[in-house]
Amino acid sequence: MTDRARYLPYEPSPLPGGGGVALPLPAGTVARGVLPPDHPVATGMANGRVLDRIPIPVTERTLQRGQERFLIFCAPCHGRLGDGSGVVVQRGFPPPPDYAIRRLRDAPVGHFYRVITYGYGAMYRYADRVPPLDRWAIAAYIRLLQRVRPEVPPERFQELRERARREGIRQIGAPPLAPSPPRR
C-alpha cells in the first residue's frame, strides 16, 4: 500500500495558491439536518418568549418517540410517571419536582424543551445527547403525563419532599439501601 499525504480540514494547502485543503463553504451554507441556531425549533423561543405550543406535529409516532426517549433519558431521575421517584433518587439524589405540580402544569411547553436543552438546578444539559426533535417529542410526552395524572397540591409535594429527606432522600417506601461492595 502506498503512503498518502493526510491533511486536516481547513489546514493550509501545500499547493500553490495558498488556500486551505478544504474548499471554503459558500455564504449561507447550512449543514444538512441541522437547524439554524436561532430557529424556534432549536431554541424553544420565538420573539424573545418561551414557546407555549409545540412547533412540530404531535402525532402518535411523536408521542411514542417521546415516551421512548423519556424512559431512556428522564425516567432515571423523574420516574416512569414523572413523579420524581426515579432510580437515581433511590440512590441518594434529591428528588426532582413532580410534573403534576401546579407550577409545572402552568409552565409553557417550551420550558421543558429549554430545561432538557440547557439543564436546570441539579439537572445537567442534554443538548449534546438528545436532538431537538426528540426534545420536543419528550416535551409532548411530559404534557401527556400531566394530563393523565391528578394535580399534586403544593403542600402535599412539600410533605413528600420532606419525608424523602428524613428517610435519607430515598424513594418513599423503598427499603433501606444496602452498602455497595468495595471495589478492587
PDB file of C-alpha atoms in Angstrom:
ATOM      1  CA  MET A   1       0.000   0.000   0.000  1.00  0.00           C
ATOM      2  CA  THR A   2       1.315   3.425  -0.803  1.00  0.00           C
ATOM      3  CA  ASP A   3       1.669   6.193   1.723  1.00  0.00           C
ATOM      4  CA  ARG A   4      -0.530   9.170   1.027  1.00  0.00           C
ATOM      5  CA  ALA A   5      -0.398  12.631   2.470  1.00  0.00           C
ATOM      6  CA  ARG A   6      -3.051  13.256   5.089  1.00  0.00           C
ATOM      7  CA  TYR A   7      -4.450  16.710   5.728  1.00  0.00           C
ATOM      8  CA  LEU A   8      -6.801  18.073   8.339  1.00  0.00           C
ATOM      9  CA  PRO A   9      -9.780  20.119   7.142  1.00  0.00           C
ATOM     10  CA  TYR A  10      -9.041  23.831   6.819  1.00  0.00           C
ATOM     11  CA  GLU A  11      -5.295  23.486   7.308  1.00  0.00           C
ATOM     12  CA  PRO A  12      -3.158  25.435   4.794  1.00  0.00           C
ATOM     13  CA  SER A  13      -2.803  23.713   1.430  1.00  0.00           C
ATOM     14  CA  PRO A  14       0.688  22.749   0.218  1.00  0.00           C
ATOM     15  CA  LEU A  15      -0.411  23.587  -3.338  1.00  0.00           C
ATOM     16  CA  PRO A  16       0.297  26.954  -4.939  1.00  0.00           C
ATOM     17  CA  GLY A  17      -2.437  29.492  -4.331  1.00  0.00           C
ATOM     18  CA  GLY A  18      -2.218  29.344  -0.542  1.00  0.00           C
ATOM     19  CA  GLY A  19      -5.829  28.324   0.199  1.00  0.00           C
ATOM     20  CA  GLY A  20      -6.934  25.660   2.636  1.00  0.00           C
ATOM     21  CA  VAL A  21      -7.146  21.941   1.980  1.00  0.00           C
ATOM     22  CA  ALA A  22     -10.957  22.069   2.056  1.00  0.00           C
ATOM     23  CA  LEU A  23     -12.784  24.411  -0.248  1.00  0.00           C
ATOM     24  CA  PRO A  24     -14.452  27.343   1.500  1.00  0.00           C
ATOM     25  CA  LEU A  25     -18.186  26.965   2.039  1.00  0.00           C
ATOM     26  CA  PRO A  26     -20.485  29.260   0.055  1.00  0.00           C
ATOM     27  CA  ALA A  27     -22.140  32.051   2.047  1.00  0.00           C
ATOM     28  CA  GLY A  28     -25.375  30.964   3.757  1.00  0.00           C
ATOM     29  CA  THR A  29     -24.487  27.267   3.793  1.00  0.00           C
ATOM     30  CA  VAL A  30     -26.312  25.292   6.481  1.00  0.00           C
ATOM     31  CA  ALA A  31     -25.326  21.739   7.325  1.00  0.00           C
ATOM     32  CA  ARG A  32     -27.935  19.153   6.383  1.00  0.00           C
ATOM     33  CA  GLY A  33     -30.080  18.031   9.289  1.00  0.00           C
ATOM     34  CA  VAL A  34     -29.006  20.960  11.463  1.00  0.00           C
ATOM     35  CA  LEU A  35     -31.345  23.812  12.334  1.00  0.00           C
ATOM     36  CA  PRO A  36     -30.064  27.380  12.353  1.00  0.00           C
ATOM     37  CA  PRO A  37     -29.082  28.246  15.943  1.00  0.00           C
ATOM     38  CA  ASP A  38     -31.794  30.920  16.256  1.00  0.00           C
ATOM     39  CA  HIS A  39     -34.661  28.799  14.859  1.00  0.00           C
ATOM     40  CA  PRO A  40     -37.622  28.409  17.298  1.00  0.00           C
ATOM     41  CA  VAL A  41     -37.488  24.604  16.995  1.00  0.00           C
ATOM     42  CA  ALA A  42     -33.822  24.737  18.055  1.00  0.00           C
ATOM     43  CA  THR A  43     -34.173  27.343  20.840  1.00  0.00           C
ATOM     44  CA  GLY A  44     -37.671  26.800  22.240  1.00  0.00           C
ATOM     45  CA  MET A  45     -38.239  30.547  21.923  1.00  0.00           C
ATOM     46  CA  ALA A  46     -39.809  32.948  19.441  1.00  0.00           C
ATOM     47  CA  ASN A  47     -39.789  36.748  19.646  1.00  0.00           C
ATOM     48  CA  GLY A  48     -37.960  36.591  22.978  1.00  0.00           C
ATOM     49  CA  ARG A  49     -40.624  34.406  24.632  1.00  0.00           C
ATOM     50  CA  VAL A  50     -40.652  30.716  25.547  1.00  0.00           C
ATOM     51  CA  LEU A  51     -42.905  28.799  23.151  1.00  0.00           C
ATOM     52  CA  ASP A  52     -46.288  27.814  24.555  1.00  0.00           C
ATOM     53  CA  ARG A  53     -47.054  25.429  21.674  1.00  0.00           C
ATOM     54  CA  ILE A  54     -45.075  22.505  20.341  1.00  0.00           C
ATOM     55  CA  PRO A  55     -43.644  23.613  16.961  1.00  0.00           C
ATOM     56  CA  ILE A  56     -43.701  20.136  15.400  1.00  0.00           C
ATOM     57  CA  PRO A  57     -46.695  17.949  14.521  1.00  0.00           C
ATOM     58  CA  VAL A  58     -47.728  15.911  17.567  1.00  0.00           C
ATOM     59  CA  THR A  59     -48.718  12.519  16.228  1.00  0.00           C
ATOM     60  CA  GLU A  60     -48.961   9.111  17.829  1.00  0.00           C
ATOM     61  CA  ARG A  61     -45.481   8.411  16.489  1.00  0.00           C
ATOM     62  CA  THR A  62     -44.174  11.621  18.099  1.00  0.00           C
ATOM     63  CA  LEU A  63     -45.638  10.581  21.457  1.00  0.00           C
ATOM     64  CA  GLN A  64     -44.201   7.071  21.134  1.00  0.00           C
ATOM     65  CA  ARG A  65     -40.789   8.539  20.359  1.00  0.00           C
ATOM     66  CA  GLY A  66     -41.183  10.931  23.284  1.00  0.00           C
ATOM     67  CA  GLN A  67     -42.047   8.068  25.616  1.00  0.00           C
ATOM     68  CA  GLU A  68     -39.080   6.032  24.405  1.00  0.00           C
ATOM     69  CA  ARG A  69     -36.650   8.942  24.863  1.00  0.00           C
ATOM     70  CA  PHE A  70     -38.254   9.896  28.216  1.00  0.00           C
ATOM     71  CA  LEU A  71     -37.738   6.373  29.563  1.00  0.00           C
ATOM     72  CA  ILE A  72     -34.098   6.442  28.458  1.00  0.00           C
ATOM     73  CA  PHE A  73     -33.037   9.946  29.466  1.00  0.00           C
ATOM     74  CA  CYS A  74     -35.590  11.249  32.002  1.00  0.00           C
ATOM     75  CA  ALA A  75     -37.039   8.306  33.931  1.00  0.00           C
ATOM     76  CA  PRO A  76     -33.811   7.526  35.838  1.00  0.00           C
ATOM     77  CA  CYS A  77     -34.414  10.736  37.845  1.00  0.00           C
ATOM     78  CA  HIS A  78     -38.031  11.726  37.173  1.00  0.00           C
ATOM     79  CA  GLY A  79     -39.513   8.210  37.362  1.00  0.00           C
ATOM     80  CA  ARG A  80     -41.586   6.461  34.704  1.00  0.00           C
ATOM     81  CA  LEU A  81     -44.643   8.551  35.635  1.00  0.00           C
ATOM     82  CA  GLY A  82     -42.815  11.860  36.031  1.00  0.00           C
ATOM     83  CA  ASP A  83     -43.434  11.821  39.778  1.00  0.00           C
ATOM     84  CA  GLY A  84     -39.798  12.300  40.808  1.00  0.00           C
ATOM     85  CA  SER A  85     -39.276   8.732  42.021  1.00  0.00           C
ATOM     86  CA  GLY A  86     -36.569   7.513  39.655  1.00  0.00           C
ATOM     87  CA  VAL A  87     -33.823   5.047  40.485  1.00  0.00           C
ATOM     88  CA  VAL A  88     -31.302   7.890  40.920  1.00  0.00           C
ATOM     89  CA  VAL A  89     -33.460   9.269  43.733  1.00  0.00           C
ATOM     90  CA  GLN A  90     -33.406   5.824  45.345  1.00  0.00           C
ATOM     91  CA  ARG A  91     -29.608   6.053  45.342  1.00  0.00           C
ATOM     92  CA  GLY A  92     -29.445   9.267  47.314  1.00  0.00           C
ATOM     93  CA  PHE A  93     -30.002  12.204  44.981  1.00  0.00           C
ATOM     94  CA  PRO A  94     -32.661  14.794  45.857  1.00  0.00           C
ATOM     95  CA  PRO A  95     -35.961  14.178  44.068  1.00  0.00           C
ATOM     96  CA  PRO A  96     -36.849  16.391  41.117  1.00  0.00           C
ATOM     97  CA  PRO A  97     -40.258  18.058  41.175  1.00  0.00           C
ATOM     98  CA  ASP A  98     -43.337  16.077  40.198  1.00  0.00           C
ATOM     99  CA  TYR A  99     -44.642  17.096  36.766  1.00  0.00           C
ATOM    100  CA  ALA A 100     -48.144  17.188  38.267  1.00  0.00           C
ATOM    101  CA  ILE A 101     -47.477  20.221  40.497  1.00  0.00           C
ATOM    102  CA  ARG A 102     -49.270  23.428  39.503  1.00  0.00           C
ATOM    103  CA  ARG A 103     -46.073  25.351  38.649  1.00  0.00           C
ATOM    104  CA  LEU A 104     -45.091  22.788  36.012  1.00  0.00           C
ATOM    105  CA  ARG A 105     -48.642  22.299  34.732  1.00  0.00           C
ATOM    106  CA  ASP A 106     -48.811  26.057  34.125  1.00  0.00           C
ATOM    107  CA  ALA A 107     -45.335  26.284  32.560  1.00  0.00           C
ATOM    108  CA  PRO A 108     -45.224  26.760  28.785  1.00  0.00           C
ATOM    109  CA  VAL A 109     -44.181  23.629  26.929  1.00  0.00           C
ATOM    110  CA  GLY A 110     -41.051  25.438  25.748  1.00  0.00           C
ATOM    111  CA  HIS A 111     -39.915  25.455  29.387  1.00  0.00           C
ATOM    112  CA  PHE A 112     -39.478  21.661  29.303  1.00  0.00           C
ATOM    113  CA  TYR A 113     -37.645  21.868  25.994  1.00  0.00           C
ATOM    114  CA  ARG A 114     -35.275  24.509  27.364  1.00  0.00           C
ATOM    115  CA  VAL A 115     -34.655  22.579  30.599  1.00  0.00           C
ATOM    116  CA  ILE A 116     -33.756  19.490  28.557  1.00  0.00           C
ATOM    117  CA  THR A 117     -31.510  21.647  26.367  1.00  0.00           C
ATOM    118  CA  TYR A 118     -29.744  23.804  28.974  1.00  0.00           C
ATOM    119  CA  GLY A 119     -30.334  21.995  32.277  1.00  0.00           C
ATOM    120  CA  TYR A 120     -31.864  23.453  35.426  1.00  0.00           C
ATOM    121  CA  GLY A 121     -30.837  23.215  39.076  1.00  0.00           C
ATOM    122  CA  ALA A 122     -29.161  19.845  39.646  1.00  0.00           C
ATOM    123  CA  MET A 123     -30.148  18.627  36.174  1.00  0.00           C
ATOM    124  CA  TYR A 124     -27.425  18.881  33.578  1.00  0.00           C
ATOM    125  CA  ARG A 125     -27.978  19.744  29.936  1.00  0.00           C
ATOM    126  CA  TYR A 126     -28.952  17.121  27.378  1.00  0.00           C
ATOM    127  CA  ALA A 127     -28.428  19.198  24.211  1.00  0.00           C
ATOM    128  CA  ASP A 128     -25.453  17.058  23.220  1.00  0.00           C
ATOM    129  CA  ARG A 129     -27.322  13.777  23.833  1.00  0.00           C
ATOM    130  CA  VAL A 130     -30.874  14.462  22.634  1.00  0.00           C
ATOM    131  CA  PRO A 131     -31.526  16.084  19.228  1.00  0.00           C
ATOM    132  CA  PRO A 132     -34.041  18.967  19.040  1.00  0.00           C
ATOM    133  CA  LEU A 133     -36.915  16.962  17.531  1.00  0.00           C
ATOM    134  CA  ASP A 134     -36.543  14.321  20.247  1.00  0.00           C
ATOM    135  CA  ARG A 135     -36.561  17.068  22.902  1.00  0.00           C
ATOM    136  CA  TRP A 136     -39.898  18.292  21.532  1.00  0.00           C
ATOM    137  CA  ALA A 137     -41.194  14.707  21.495  1.00  0.00           C
ATOM    138  CA  ILE A 138     -40.199  14.374  25.168  1.00  0.00           C
ATOM    139  CA  ALA A 139     -41.919  17.686  25.969  1.00  0.00           C
ATOM    140  CA  ALA A 140     -45.092  16.408  24.248  1.00  0.00           C
ATOM    141  CA  TYR A 141     -44.900  13.193  26.278  1.00  0.00           C
ATOM    142  CA  ILE A 142     -44.467  15.181  29.518  1.00  0.00           C
ATOM    143  CA  ARG A 143     -47.656  17.095  28.641  1.00  0.00           C
ATOM    144  CA  LEU A 144     -49.404  13.747  28.136  1.00  0.00           C
ATOM    145  CA  LEU A 145     -48.183  12.548  31.546  1.00  0.00           C
ATOM    146  CA  GLN A 146     -49.546  15.742  33.097  1.00  0.00           C
ATOM    147  CA  ARG A 147     -52.978  15.131  31.563  1.00  0.00           C
ATOM    148  CA  VAL A 148     -53.332  11.570  32.842  1.00  0.00           C
ATOM    149  CA  ARG A 149     -52.128  12.252  36.391  1.00  0.00           C
ATOM    150  CA  PRO A 150     -54.002  14.277  39.003  1.00  0.00           C
ATOM    151  CA  GLU A 151     -52.525  17.529  40.234  1.00  0.00           C
ATOM    152  CA  VAL A 152     -50.355  17.317  43.338  1.00  0.00           C
ATOM    153  CA  PRO A 153     -51.203  20.135  45.768  1.00  0.00           C
ATOM    154  CA  PRO A 154     -48.123  22.181  46.790  1.00  0.00           C
ATOM    155  CA  GLU A 155     -48.429  21.223  50.456  1.00  0.00           C
ATOM    156  CA  ARG A 156     -48.547  17.510  49.551  1.00  0.00           C
ATOM    157  CA  PHE A 157     -45.454  17.906  47.357  1.00  0.00           C
ATOM    158  CA  GLN A 158     -43.549  19.627  50.187  1.00  0.00           C
ATOM    159  CA  GLU A 159     -44.668  16.925  52.609  1.00  0.00           C
ATOM    160  CA  LEU A 160     -43.379  14.187  50.277  1.00  0.00           C
ATOM    161  CA  ARG A 161     -40.093  16.017  49.722  1.00  0.00           C
ATOM    162  CA  GLU A 162     -39.534  16.497  53.486  1.00  0.00           C
ATOM    163  CA  ARG A 163     -40.385  12.864  54.137  1.00  0.00           C
ATOM    164  CA  ALA A 164     -37.863  11.819  51.476  1.00  0.00           C
ATOM    165  CA  ARG A 165     -35.183  13.978  53.121  1.00  0.00           C
ATOM    166  CA  ARG A 166     -35.907  12.494  56.550  1.00  0.00           C
ATOM    167  CA  GLU A 167     -35.621   8.998  55.125  1.00  0.00           C
ATOM    168  CA  GLY A 168     -32.234   9.653  53.582  1.00  0.00           C
ATOM    169  CA  ILE A 169     -33.508  11.008  50.252  1.00  0.00           C
ATOM    170  CA  ARG A 170     -34.626   7.608  49.022  1.00  0.00           C
ATOM    171  CA  GLN A 171     -37.805   6.811  47.188  1.00  0.00           C
ATOM    172  CA  ILE A 172     -40.614   6.974  49.711  1.00  0.00           C
ATOM    173  CA  GLY A 173     -41.470   3.471  50.827  1.00  0.00           C
ATOM    174  CA  ALA A 174     -38.293   1.927  49.378  1.00  0.00           C
ATOM    175  CA  PRO A 175     -36.297  -0.434  51.588  1.00  0.00           C
ATOM    176  CA  PRO A 176     -33.020   0.899  53.003  1.00  0.00           C
ATOM    177  CA  LEU A 177     -30.156   0.776  50.550  1.00  0.00           C
ATOM    178  CA  ALA A 178     -27.501  -1.851  51.072  1.00  0.00           C
ATOM    179  CA  PRO A 179     -23.946  -0.503  51.083  1.00  0.00           C
ATOM    180  CA  SER A 180     -22.066  -1.021  47.826  1.00  0.00           C
ATOM    181  CA  PRO A 181     -19.404  -3.727  47.898  1.00  0.00           C
ATOM    182  CA  PRO A 182     -15.820  -2.427  47.976  1.00  0.00           C
ATOM    183  CA  ARG A 183     -14.113  -2.079  44.587  1.00  0.00           C
ATOM    184  CA  ARG A 184     -10.947  -3.973  43.895  1.00  0.00           C
TER     185      ARG A 184
END
